[in-house]
Amino acid sequence: MSQLLDDVKSKAQTWLDSPAIDQETKAEVKALLAKPDSKELIDNFYKDLEFGTGGLRGVMGAGSNCMNKYTVGVATQGLANYLNKTFPGKATKVAIAYDSRNNSEFFADVVAGVFSANGMQVYMFENLRPTPLLSFAMRYLQCDSGVVITASHNPKEYNGYKAYWTGGAQVVPPHDVNIIKEVNAITSFEQVKFKPVLANIHTIGEEVEKAYFEEVRKIIPNHDIIAKHKDIPLVYSSLHGAGITMVPATLQEIGFTNLHVVAEQDEPDGDFPTVKSPNPEEQSAMEMVIQKGKAVGATMVMATDPDTDRVGIGVRKADGEFILLNGNQAFSLMMYFILKNLKETRNTYIAKTIVTSELVDAMAAKLGVECYNTLTGFKYIAELMGKLEGKKTFVAAGEESYGYMAGDFVRDKDAVSACAFFAAMAASATDQGKSLYDWLIDMYVEFGFYKEALLNVTKKGQQGEQEIKAMMEKFRSNPPVEITGSRVVRLLDYKILKEKDLLTGKETTLDFPQSDVLQFYLENGTKVSVRPSGTEPKIKFYMAVNAPLASTADFPAVNKALDERIAAIEAYLKTI
């Protein structure tokens, strides 16, 4: 511990010694050094921010492990250096967007300044915009790279930096590794070109949004049904994020006329004053949109996270109460709707992540559409789309963490078009005299009742990071033989890229990039996956169970049985 403390103090001193660091930041560093408790100093300086599944993300503050002008500047200079080496002699073009978080606009200006100072043509939205629009703008403007300033659904103390590559997808290997090498090669803040060249910075015009709206219109099916049921009551909340700039307009563009916006949450605000956390995966974040839904008799309610790449959905049951769909249920329903209405299945495919419901795999297999699985993170889905472009027809993709994408005009999860798609689904269900909740049960009867749950264990700071590593090592060195009385029959380790059949001993190689993920398949059909989060100080346990559902009448009993299986698995995991 003493060596670690000496190291972080030395690192902090380099910030104090740098002529590039402003006096306000230096005062913050001095205050950290003066504190008797060194935990915050260590957390802020014990490492440099690294690219994870979502890019650069951290608590805002002074230090190498925090989001601030200097870490953002170094990251951008490293990316600029890599772009110049990758595209020598080219007039490089980059696009920038930002969300409603505190300092997002400031960080976006820093990024624009560094890129412009490195001779690049910078295209920047005049105001906050959803993340998916950055991906679309990159493709529309044919940019070589892009950056979104956001920490997605993290708590208000966080901000982040998502880097994109040609084609509008987030960076993947080898580019992420190569960018980090360039970042690490920067040895002083004086090497960062912070002074902007204003002539190189351009505003992205309205034509980009108009083109986006047109693409959304193309992918939405059954426009005649929407016209017939355009007045179904829908409720939307932006949770103080960027979604307010585009979601209502998109719903209106495709014909819906009875949209109610939660006014208390429509003002962009990085403090997110009406929610504990701006994460639509959490029930507490959905409370106000459900209240509004009950008040207006809504068919469906929707809420998006601050950068509008994820959406939470609530559907009304016959008794007037709302049920919140988790990401697996919502994506499965979307696939149920899309695949059932797909006119051409030859040479088509959908995509999902390895921790997303296998109900989607089952539906795709039965309906004759290929389903690809990728590592967690939409960047891997986008990478797959790039590899298959011109060879197979992409239909849709999604992941359990509330991210969905229909159509290939955006190469990232897109809550704007997803809201439009779910609204179209609600209209189609209404046309059948049903609700989306009815569709959910119908889907389970036809394809099997699959149920999933997620257990997050938070471990903050340097100590927490070590604890998470120790937990993963324990699972690898001493994997469970059985879980809740059912034998583990298959073990998949994405770090060593091996799958082992524990009944026969046979080993096969996994065709994936390396990732710190373990999956255990049990004899009774249960799947348990474990991985450290790439963007948050958490270790994640994904639990998945399934059973046949013979009829709608059997739903309560089978649902209870599956809940009990999940509860038993969760209790077991909490003892580890």
Coordinates of C-alpha atoms in Angstrom, one line a residue:
M1 CA 0.0 0.0 0.0
S2 CA 2.8 2.4 0.8
Q3 CA 4.4 1.8 -2.6
L4 CA 1.0 2.5 -4.3
L5 CA 0.6 5.7 -2.3
D6 CA 4.1 6.8 -3.2
D7 CA 3.3 6.1 -6.9
V8 CA 0.1 8.1 -6.9
K9 CA 1.7 11.0 -5.1
S10 CA 4.4 11.1 -7.6
K11 CA 1.9 11.0 -10.4
A12 CA -0.1 13.8 -8.8
Q13 CA 3.1 15.9 -8.5
T14 CA 3.5 15.7 -12.3
W15 CA 0.2 17.4 -12.7
L16 CA 1.3 20.1 -10.3
D17 CA 4.5 20.5 -12.2
S18 CA 2.9 20.7 -15.6
P19 CA 2.7 24.3 -17.1
A20 CA -0.3 23.0 -19.2
I21 CA -2.5 22.4 -16.2
D22 CA -4.7 25.3 -15.1
Q23 CA -4.6 26.7 -11.5
E24 CA -8.1 25.5 -10.6
T25 CA -7.2 21.9 -11.4
K26 CA -3.9 22.2 -9.5
A27 CA -5.8 23.5 -6.5
E28 CA -8.0 20.3 -6.6
V29 CA -4.9 18.1 -6.8
K30 CA -3.3 19.9 -3.8
A31 CA -6.5 19.4 -1.8
L32 CA -6.4 15.7 -2.5
L33 CA -2.8 15.5 -1.4
A34 CA -3.6 17.3 1.8
K35 CA -6.4 15.0 2.8
P36 CA -5.6 12.6 5.7
D37 CA -7.5 9.8 4.0
S38 CA -5.7 8.9 0.8
K39 CA -8.5 6.8 -0.7
E40 CA -9.8 9.5 -3.1
L41 CA -6.2 10.4 -4.1
I42 CA -5.5 6.8 -4.9
D43 CA -8.8 6.3 -6.8
N44 CA -8.1 9.4 -8.9
F45 CA -4.5 8.6 -9.8
Y46 CA -3.8 4.9 -9.5
K47 CA -4.3 4.3 -13.2
D48 CA -5.2 6.0 -16.5
L49 CA -8.7 5.8 -17.9
E50 CA -8.9 2.9 -20.4
F51 CA -11.2 2.0 -23.3
G52 CA -13.8 -0.6 -22.2
T53 CA -16.9 -1.9 -24.0
G54 CA -18.2 1.7 -24.0
G55 CA -15.0 3.7 -24.5
L56 CA -13.6 6.1 -21.9
R57 CA -15.7 6.5 -18.7
G58 CA -15.1 7.8 -15.2
V59 CA -16.0 10.1 -12.4
M60 CA -15.4 13.7 -13.2
G61 CA -12.6 15.3 -11.2
A62 CA -8.9 16.0 -11.1
G63 CA -6.6 13.0 -11.8
S64 CA -5.4 10.5 -14.4
N65 CA -8.3 8.1 -13.7
C66 CA -11.0 10.8 -13.9
M67 CA -12.8 12.6 -16.7
N68 CA -11.4 16.1 -17.1
K69 CA -10.1 18.5 -19.7
Y70 CA -6.6 16.8 -19.7
T71 CA -7.6 13.1 -19.8
V72 CA -10.1 14.0 -22.6
G73 CA -7.4 16.1 -24.4
V74 CA -4.8 13.3 -24.2
A75 CA -7.3 10.7 -25.4
T76 CA -8.3 13.0 -28.4
Q77 CA -4.6 13.7 -29.2
G78 CA -3.9 10.0 -29.2
L79 CA -6.9 9.4 -31.5
A80 CA -5.8 12.2 -33.7
N81 CA -2.3 10.8 -34.0
Y82 CA -3.6 7.4 -34.9
L83 CA -6.0 8.9 -37.5
N84 CA -3.1 10.8 -39.1
K85 CA -1.0 7.6 -39.2
T86 CA -3.9 5.5 -40.5
F87 CA -5.0 8.0 -43.2
P88 CA -1.7 9.8 -44.2
G89 CA -2.3 12.7 -46.5
K90 CA -6.0 12.6 -46.3
A91 CA -8.3 15.5 -45.3
T92 CA -9.6 13.6 -42.2
K93 CA -13.2 14.3 -41.1
V94 CA -14.5 13.7 -37.6
A95 CA -18.0 14.2 -36.0
I96 CA -18.8 15.1 -32.4
A97 CA -22.0 14.9 -30.3
Y98 CA -22.7 15.3 -26.6
D99 CA -25.6 14.6 -24.2
S100 CA -27.1 16.4 -21.2
R101 CA -24.5 15.5 -18.6
N102 CA -22.6 18.1 -16.6
N103 CA -19.5 19.2 -18.6
S104 CA -20.6 17.3 -21.7
E105 CA -20.7 20.4 -23.9
F106 CA -17.4 21.6 -22.4
F107 CA -15.7 18.2 -23.1
A108 CA -17.1 18.2 -26.6
D109 CA -15.5 21.7 -27.2
V110 CA -12.2 20.3 -25.9
V111 CA -12.4 17.4 -28.3
A112 CA -13.3 19.7 -31.2
G113 CA -10.5 22.0 -30.3
V114 CA -7.8 19.3 -30.3
F115 CA -9.1 17.7 -33.5
S116 CA -9.2 21.1 -35.3
A117 CA -5.7 22.0 -34.0
N118 CA -4.5 18.7 -35.6
G119 CA -5.7 19.9 -39.0
M120 CA -8.9 17.8 -39.1
Q121 CA -12.3 19.0 -40.4
V122 CA -14.7 18.8 -37.4
Y123 CA -18.4 18.5 -37.7
M124 CA -20.3 19.2 -34.5
F125 CA -24.0 19.4 -33.5
E126 CA -25.0 22.8 -32.4
N127 CA -26.8 21.4 -29.3
L128 CA -27.0 18.1 -27.5
R129 CA -28.2 15.2 -29.6
P130 CA -28.8 11.4 -29.1
T131 CA -25.8 9.1 -29.5
P132 CA -27.3 7.2 -32.5
L133 CA -27.5 10.4 -34.5
L134 CA -23.7 10.7 -34.2
S135 CA -23.3 7.3 -35.8
F136 CA -25.8 8.3 -38.5
A137 CA -24.1 11.6 -39.1
M138 CA -20.7 9.9 -39.5
R139 CA -22.2 7.7 -42.2
Y140 CA -24.1 10.5 -43.9
L141 CA -21.1 12.9 -43.9
Q142 CA -18.6 10.1 -44.6
C143 CA -16.5 10.8 -41.5
D144 CA -13.4 8.8 -40.6
S145 CA -14.0 9.0 -36.9
G146 CA -16.3 10.4 -34.3
V147 CA -16.7 11.0 -30.5
V148 CA -19.8 11.2 -28.3
I149 CA -19.4 12.7 -24.9
T150 CA -21.6 10.7 -22.6
A151 CA -21.6 8.2 -19.7
S152 CA -24.8 6.6 -20.9
H153 CA -26.9 5.7 -17.8
N154 CA -24.2 6.0 -15.2
P155 CA -24.8 8.1 -12.0
K156 CA -24.5 11.9 -12.3
E157 CA -20.9 12.0 -11.1
Y158 CA -19.7 10.2 -14.3
N159 CA -19.0 11.3 -17.8
G160 CA -17.4 9.5 -20.7
Y161 CA -16.0 9.5 -24.2
K162 CA -17.1 7.0 -26.9
A163 CA -14.8 6.8 -29.9
Y164 CA -16.2 5.8 -33.3
W165 CA -14.5 4.6 -36.5
T166 CA -15.2 4.6 -40.2
G167 CA -18.7 3.4 -40.9
G168 CA -20.2 4.8 -37.7
A169 CA -19.4 2.0 -35.3
Q170 CA -17.5 2.2 -32.0
V171 CA -13.9 1.3 -32.1
V172 CA -13.0 -2.4 -31.9
P173 CA -9.7 -4.3 -31.9
P174 CA -7.1 -3.6 -33.2
H175 CA -8.1 0.1 -33.4
D176 CA -8.9 0.5 -29.7
V177 CA -5.6 -1.1 -28.7
N178 CA -3.7 1.1 -31.2
I179 CA -5.4 4.2 -30.0
I180 CA -4.4 3.4 -26.4
K181 CA -0.8 2.9 -27.6
E182 CA -0.9 6.4 -29.1
V183 CA -2.4 7.8 -26.0
N184 CA 0.2 6.2 -23.8
A185 CA 2.9 7.6 -26.0
I186 CA 2.0 11.1 -25.0
T187 CA 4.3 11.8 -22.1
S188 CA 3.2 15.4 -21.2
F189 CA 0.2 17.6 -21.5
E190 CA 2.3 20.0 -23.5
Q191 CA 2.1 17.5 -26.4
V192 CA -1.7 18.0 -26.6
K193 CA -2.8 20.7 -29.1
F194 CA -5.6 22.3 -27.1
K195 CA -5.8 25.6 -29.0
P196 CA -8.7 25.3 -31.5
V197 CA -8.6 26.3 -35.2
L198 CA -12.1 27.7 -35.6
A199 CA -12.0 27.6 -39.4
N200 CA -11.8 23.8 -39.1
I201 CA -15.0 23.4 -37.0
H202 CA -18.4 23.2 -38.7
T203 CA -22.0 22.9 -37.5
I204 CA -24.0 19.8 -38.5
G205 CA -27.1 21.1 -40.3
E206 CA -30.8 20.0 -40.2
E207 CA -30.4 17.9 -43.3
V208 CA -28.8 15.2 -41.3
E209 CA -31.8 14.9 -39.0
K210 CA -34.2 15.0 -41.9
A211 CA -32.3 12.2 -43.6
Y212 CA -32.4 10.2 -40.3
F213 CA -36.2 10.6 -40.0
E214 CA -36.6 9.3 -43.6
E215 CA -34.6 6.2 -42.8
V216 CA -36.8 5.5 -39.8
R217 CA -39.9 5.8 -41.9
K218 CA -38.5 3.2 -44.3
I219 CA -38.0 0.5 -41.6
I220 CA -41.3 1.0 -39.8
P221 CA -43.8 -1.6 -41.1
N222 CA -47.6 -1.4 -41.4
H223 CA -48.0 2.3 -41.9
D224 CA -51.7 1.7 -42.7
I225 CA -52.2 0.2 -39.2
I226 CA -50.4 3.2 -37.6
A227 CA -52.7 5.5 -39.5
K228 CA -55.7 3.5 -38.2
H229 CA -54.5 3.6 -34.6
K230 CA -52.6 6.9 -34.6
D231 CA -54.4 8.2 -31.5
I232 CA -53.4 5.4 -29.1
P233 CA -52.1 7.1 -26.0
L234 CA -48.3 6.9 -25.6
V235 CA -46.2 8.4 -22.8
Y236 CA -42.5 9.3 -23.1
S237 CA -39.8 10.6 -20.8
S238 CA -36.3 11.7 -21.7
L239 CA -35.1 11.4 -18.1
H240 CA -33.5 14.8 -18.4
G241 CA -31.5 13.6 -21.4
A242 CA -31.0 14.2 -25.1
G243 CA -33.9 12.2 -26.2
I244 CA -36.3 15.1 -25.9
T245 CA -34.6 16.6 -29.0
M246 CA -35.7 13.8 -31.3
V247 CA -38.0 11.0 -29.9
P248 CA -41.2 13.0 -29.9
A249 CA -40.5 14.4 -33.3
T250 CA -39.8 10.9 -34.6
L251 CA -43.0 9.5 -33.3
Q252 CA -44.9 12.4 -34.9
E253 CA -43.0 11.8 -38.2
I254 CA -44.4 8.3 -38.5
G255 CA -47.9 9.4 -37.7
F256 CA -48.6 9.1 -33.9
T257 CA -50.8 12.0 -32.6
N258 CA -51.5 11.2 -29.0
L259 CA -48.0 11.4 -27.3
H260 CA -47.8 12.6 -23.7
V261 CA -44.3 13.8 -22.5
V262 CA -43.4 13.8 -18.8
A263 CA -43.0 17.5 -18.4
E264 CA -41.1 17.3 -15.1
Q265 CA -38.3 15.3 -16.9
D266 CA -38.2 17.0 -20.3
E267 CA -35.6 19.6 -19.4
P268 CA -32.0 18.4 -20.1
D269 CA -30.2 18.4 -16.7
G270 CA -27.0 16.6 -15.8
D271 CA -28.0 16.5 -12.1
F272 CA -31.1 14.3 -13.1
P273 CA -33.1 15.9 -10.2
T274 CA -36.2 13.6 -10.4
V275 CA -34.5 10.2 -10.4
K276 CA -32.0 8.4 -8.2
S277 CA -30.3 7.2 -11.4
P278 CA -31.1 8.0 -15.1
N279 CA -31.1 4.3 -16.0
P280 CA -34.3 3.0 -17.5
E281 CA -33.2 -0.5 -16.5
E282 CA -34.1 0.5 -12.9
Q283 CA -37.7 0.6 -11.8
S284 CA -37.2 3.8 -9.8
A285 CA -36.3 5.7 -13.0
M286 CA -39.6 4.6 -14.6
E287 CA -41.9 5.7 -11.8
M288 CA -43.0 9.1 -13.2
V289 CA -43.6 7.8 -16.7
I290 CA -45.8 5.0 -15.3
Q291 CA -47.7 7.5 -13.2
K292 CA -48.3 9.6 -16.3
G293 CA -49.3 6.4 -18.2
K294 CA -51.9 5.5 -15.6
A295 CA -53.2 9.1 -15.6
V296 CA -53.8 9.2 -19.4
G297 CA -54.7 5.5 -19.9
A298 CA -51.6 4.9 -22.0
T299 CA -51.2 1.8 -24.1
M300 CA -47.4 1.9 -23.6
V301 CA -44.8 4.1 -21.8
M302 CA -41.2 4.7 -22.8
A303 CA -38.2 6.3 -21.2
T304 CA -34.7 6.8 -22.6
D305 CA -31.3 7.2 -20.9
P306 CA -29.3 10.5 -21.1
D307 CA -27.7 9.8 -24.4
T308 CA -30.7 8.0 -25.8
D309 CA -29.2 4.8 -26.9
R310 CA -31.3 2.7 -24.4
V311 CA -35.0 2.6 -23.8
G312 CA -37.2 1.2 -21.0
I313 CA -40.6 0.0 -22.0
G314 CA -43.8 -0.4 -19.9
V315 CA -46.9 -2.1 -21.3
R316 CA -50.4 -2.0 -19.9
K317 CA -52.1 -5.2 -18.7
A318 CA -55.9 -5.8 -18.8
D319 CA -56.2 -4.6 -15.2
G320 CA -54.8 -1.2 -16.0
E321 CA -51.5 -1.8 -14.3
F322 CA -48.2 -1.5 -16.1
I323 CA -45.5 -4.2 -16.3
L324 CA -41.9 -3.1 -17.1
L325 CA -40.3 -5.2 -19.8
N326 CA -36.7 -6.1 -19.1
G327 CA -34.2 -5.9 -22.0
N328 CA -34.5 -9.5 -22.9
Q329 CA -38.3 -9.4 -23.0
A330 CA -38.5 -6.2 -25.0
F331 CA -35.9 -7.4 -27.6
S332 CA -37.6 -10.8 -27.8
L333 CA -40.9 -9.1 -28.5
M334 CA -39.3 -6.9 -31.1
M335 CA -37.9 -10.0 -32.8
Y336 CA -41.2 -11.8 -32.5
F337 CA -42.9 -8.9 -34.4
I338 CA -40.2 -8.5 -37.0
L339 CA -39.6 -12.2 -37.7
K340 CA -43.3 -12.9 -38.0
N341 CA -43.7 -10.1 -40.5
L342 CA -40.5 -10.8 -42.5
K343 CA -41.4 -11.3 -46.1
E344 CA -38.0 -12.6 -47.2
T345 CA -35.9 -14.9 -44.9
R346 CA -33.3 -16.1 -47.4
N347 CA -29.8 -15.0 -46.6
T348 CA -31.1 -12.7 -43.8
Y349 CA -29.7 -12.5 -40.2
I350 CA -30.2 -10.9 -36.8
A351 CA -27.7 -10.4 -34.1
K352 CA -27.5 -10.4 -30.3
T353 CA -24.9 -10.7 -27.5
I354 CA -23.9 -13.9 -25.7
V355 CA -25.7 -12.8 -22.5
T356 CA -29.0 -12.0 -24.3
S357 CA -32.0 -14.3 -24.1
E358 CA -31.7 -17.6 -26.1
L359 CA -35.4 -17.2 -26.8
V360 CA -34.3 -15.1 -29.7
D361 CA -32.1 -17.9 -31.0
A362 CA -35.0 -20.3 -30.7
M363 CA -37.4 -18.1 -32.6
A364 CA -34.8 -17.4 -35.3
A365 CA -34.1 -21.1 -35.8
K366 CA -37.8 -22.0 -36.0
L367 CA -38.6 -19.1 -38.4
G368 CA -35.6 -19.7 -40.7
V369 CA -33.4 -16.7 -40.0
E370 CA -29.8 -16.9 -39.0
C371 CA -28.9 -15.5 -35.5
Y372 CA -25.4 -14.5 -34.7
N373 CA -24.0 -14.0 -31.2
T374 CA -21.3 -11.6 -30.3
L375 CA -19.5 -10.4 -27.2
T376 CA -21.2 -7.9 -25.0
G377 CA -21.1 -4.4 -26.5
F378 CA -22.9 -3.1 -29.6
K379 CA -19.5 -2.4 -31.1
Y380 CA -19.1 -6.1 -31.8
I381 CA -22.6 -6.3 -33.4
A382 CA -21.6 -3.3 -35.6
E383 CA -18.3 -5.0 -36.5
L384 CA -20.2 -8.1 -37.5
M385 CA -22.5 -6.0 -39.7
G386 CA -19.4 -4.6 -41.4
K387 CA -18.0 -8.0 -42.2
L388 CA -21.3 -9.3 -43.6
E389 CA -22.2 -6.1 -45.6
G390 CA -22.9 -7.0 -49.2
K391 CA -23.0 -10.8 -48.3
K392 CA -26.1 -11.1 -46.1
T393 CA -29.1 -8.9 -45.3
F394 CA -29.2 -7.5 -41.8
V395 CA -32.6 -7.3 -40.1
A396 CA -32.2 -6.2 -36.5
A397 CA -30.1 -6.6 -33.4
G398 CA -30.3 -6.1 -29.6
E399 CA -28.9 -6.8 -26.2
E400 CA -30.3 -7.5 -22.8
S401 CA -29.2 -4.1 -21.5
Y402 CA -32.0 -2.3 -23.2
G403 CA -30.2 -1.6 -26.5
Y404 CA -32.0 -2.3 -29.9
M405 CA -31.4 -1.5 -33.5
A406 CA -33.6 -2.1 -36.5
G407 CA -32.2 -1.4 -40.0
D408 CA -28.6 -0.7 -40.8
F409 CA -28.5 3.0 -41.2
V410 CA -27.1 3.4 -37.7
R411 CA -24.3 1.2 -36.4
D412 CA -25.0 1.6 -32.7
K413 CA -28.0 0.9 -30.4
D414 CA -30.6 3.4 -31.2
A415 CA -33.4 4.3 -28.7
V416 CA -34.9 6.9 -31.1
S417 CA -35.8 4.5 -33.8
A418 CA -36.6 1.8 -31.2
C419 CA -39.2 4.0 -29.6
A420 CA -40.8 4.4 -33.0
F421 CA -40.6 0.6 -33.6
F422 CA -42.2 -0.2 -30.2
A423 CA -45.0 2.3 -30.9
A424 CA -45.7 0.6 -34.2
M425 CA -45.8 -2.7 -32.4
A426 CA -48.3 -1.3 -29.9
A427 CA -50.5 -0.1 -32.8
S428 CA -50.3 -3.6 -34.5
A429 CA -51.2 -5.3 -31.2
T430 CA -54.2 -2.9 -30.8
D431 CA -55.3 -3.7 -34.3
Q432 CA -55.5 -7.4 -33.2
G433 CA -57.5 -6.5 -30.2
K434 CA -54.5 -7.3 -28.0
S435 CA -51.8 -5.6 -25.9
L436 CA -48.0 -6.1 -26.1
Y437 CA -48.4 -7.9 -22.8
D438 CA -50.7 -10.4 -24.5
W439 CA -48.1 -10.8 -27.3
L440 CA -45.5 -11.6 -24.6
I441 CA -47.5 -14.5 -23.3
D442 CA -48.4 -15.7 -26.9
M443 CA -44.7 -15.7 -27.7
Y444 CA -43.9 -17.8 -24.7
V445 CA -46.6 -20.3 -25.6
E446 CA -45.2 -20.7 -29.1
F447 CA -41.5 -20.7 -28.5
G448 CA -41.0 -21.5 -24.8
F449 CA -41.0 -19.4 -21.6
Y450 CA -37.5 -18.0 -21.2
K451 CA -36.8 -15.8 -18.1
E452 CA -33.7 -13.9 -17.3
A453 CA -32.4 -11.9 -14.4
L454 CA -29.2 -9.8 -13.6
L455 CA -27.3 -9.6 -10.4
N456 CA -24.9 -6.7 -10.1
V457 CA -22.3 -6.6 -7.4
T458 CA -20.7 -3.2 -7.1
K459 CA -17.0 -2.9 -6.1
K460 CA -15.7 0.6 -6.3
G461 CA -12.2 2.0 -6.6
Q462 CA -8.8 0.3 -6.8
Q463 CA -9.7 -2.1 -4.0
G464 CA -12.9 -3.0 -5.7
E465 CA -11.1 -3.7 -9.0
Q466 CA -8.8 -6.2 -7.2
E467 CA -11.8 -7.9 -5.6
I468 CA -13.5 -8.4 -8.9
K469 CA -10.3 -9.8 -10.4
A470 CA -10.1 -12.2 -7.4
M471 CA -13.7 -13.3 -7.9
M472 CA -13.1 -14.1 -11.6
E473 CA -9.9 -16.0 -10.8
K474 CA -11.8 -18.1 -8.2
F475 CA -14.4 -19.0 -10.8
R476 CA -11.7 -20.1 -13.2
S477 CA -9.5 -22.0 -10.7
N478 CA -12.4 -23.7 -8.9
P479 CA -15.5 -23.7 -11.2
P480 CA -18.7 -25.0 -9.7
V481 CA -19.6 -28.6 -10.3
E482 CA -23.3 -27.9 -9.8
I483 CA -25.5 -25.0 -9.2
T484 CA -28.7 -25.3 -7.1
G485 CA -28.6 -29.1 -7.5
S486 CA -28.2 -29.2 -11.3
R487 CA -24.9 -30.4 -12.8
V488 CA -22.7 -28.0 -14.8
V489 CA -22.4 -29.7 -18.2
R490 CA -20.7 -27.1 -20.3
L491 CA -18.1 -24.4 -19.4
L492 CA -17.3 -21.6 -21.8
D493 CA -14.3 -19.4 -21.0
Y494 CA -13.9 -16.4 -23.4
K495 CA -10.6 -15.4 -21.9
I496 CA -8.8 -18.6 -23.1
L497 CA -11.4 -19.1 -25.9
K498 CA -12.2 -22.6 -24.9
E499 CA -15.5 -24.5 -24.5
K500 CA -15.4 -27.7 -22.5
D501 CA -18.1 -30.4 -22.4
L502 CA -17.8 -31.5 -18.8
L503 CA -19.6 -34.8 -19.5
T504 CA -17.3 -36.0 -22.3
G505 CA -14.2 -33.8 -21.6
K506 CA -14.2 -32.6 -25.2
E507 CA -12.8 -29.1 -25.7
T508 CA -13.5 -26.9 -28.7
T509 CA -12.2 -23.4 -29.6
L510 CA -14.5 -20.4 -29.4
D511 CA -14.4 -18.1 -32.4
F512 CA -14.6 -14.8 -30.5
P513 CA -12.2 -12.0 -29.5
Q514 CA -10.7 -12.6 -26.0
S515 CA -12.9 -11.3 -23.2
D516 CA -13.1 -11.9 -19.5
V517 CA -16.4 -13.8 -19.5
L518 CA -17.4 -17.2 -18.1
Q519 CA -20.6 -19.1 -18.9
F520 CA -21.9 -22.2 -17.2
Y521 CA -24.6 -24.3 -18.8
L522 CA -26.5 -26.6 -16.5
E523 CA -28.2 -30.0 -17.1
N524 CA -31.7 -28.5 -16.6
G525 CA -31.2 -25.9 -19.3
T526 CA -30.2 -23.0 -17.0
K527 CA -27.3 -20.7 -18.1
V528 CA -25.2 -18.6 -15.8
S529 CA -22.8 -16.0 -17.2
V530 CA -20.3 -13.9 -15.2
R531 CA -18.3 -10.9 -16.4
P532 CA -16.8 -7.7 -15.0
S533 CA -18.5 -4.6 -16.5
G534 CA -16.4 -2.8 -19.0
T535 CA -17.9 0.6 -18.1
E536 CA -18.9 0.4 -14.4
P537 CA -17.2 -0.8 -11.1
K538 CA -19.4 -4.0 -11.1
I539 CA -19.2 -7.7 -11.6
K540 CA -22.3 -8.9 -13.4
F541 CA -24.1 -12.3 -13.1
Y542 CA -26.6 -13.1 -15.8
M543 CA -29.1 -15.9 -14.9
A544 CA -31.3 -17.5 -17.5
V545 CA -33.9 -20.3 -17.0
N546 CA -36.6 -21.7 -19.3
A547 CA -39.5 -24.1 -19.4
P548 CA -42.3 -25.0 -21.9
L549 CA -45.5 -23.0 -21.5
A550 CA -48.5 -25.1 -22.7
S551 CA -51.1 -22.4 -22.5
T552 CA -51.9 -18.9 -21.4
A553 CA -53.6 -20.4 -18.4
D554 CA -50.4 -22.0 -17.2
F555 CA -48.5 -18.7 -17.2
P556 CA -48.8 -17.9 -13.4
A557 CA -47.6 -21.3 -12.3
V558 CA -44.7 -21.6 -14.7
N559 CA -43.7 -18.0 -14.0
K560 CA -43.6 -18.7 -10.3
A561 CA -41.5 -21.8 -10.8
L562 CA -39.0 -19.9 -13.0
D563 CA -38.8 -17.1 -10.4
E564 CA -38.0 -19.7 -7.7
R565 CA -35.2 -21.1 -9.8
I566 CA -33.7 -17.7 -10.4
A567 CA -34.0 -16.8 -6.7
A568 CA -32.2 -20.0 -5.8
I569 CA -29.4 -19.2 -8.2
E570 CA -29.1 -15.7 -6.9
A571 CA -28.9 -17.0 -3.3
Y572 CA -26.1 -19.3 -4.3
L573 CA -24.1 -16.6 -6.1
K574 CA -24.3 -14.3 -3.1
T575 CA -22.5 -16.9 -1.0
I576 CA -19.5 -16.9 -3.3

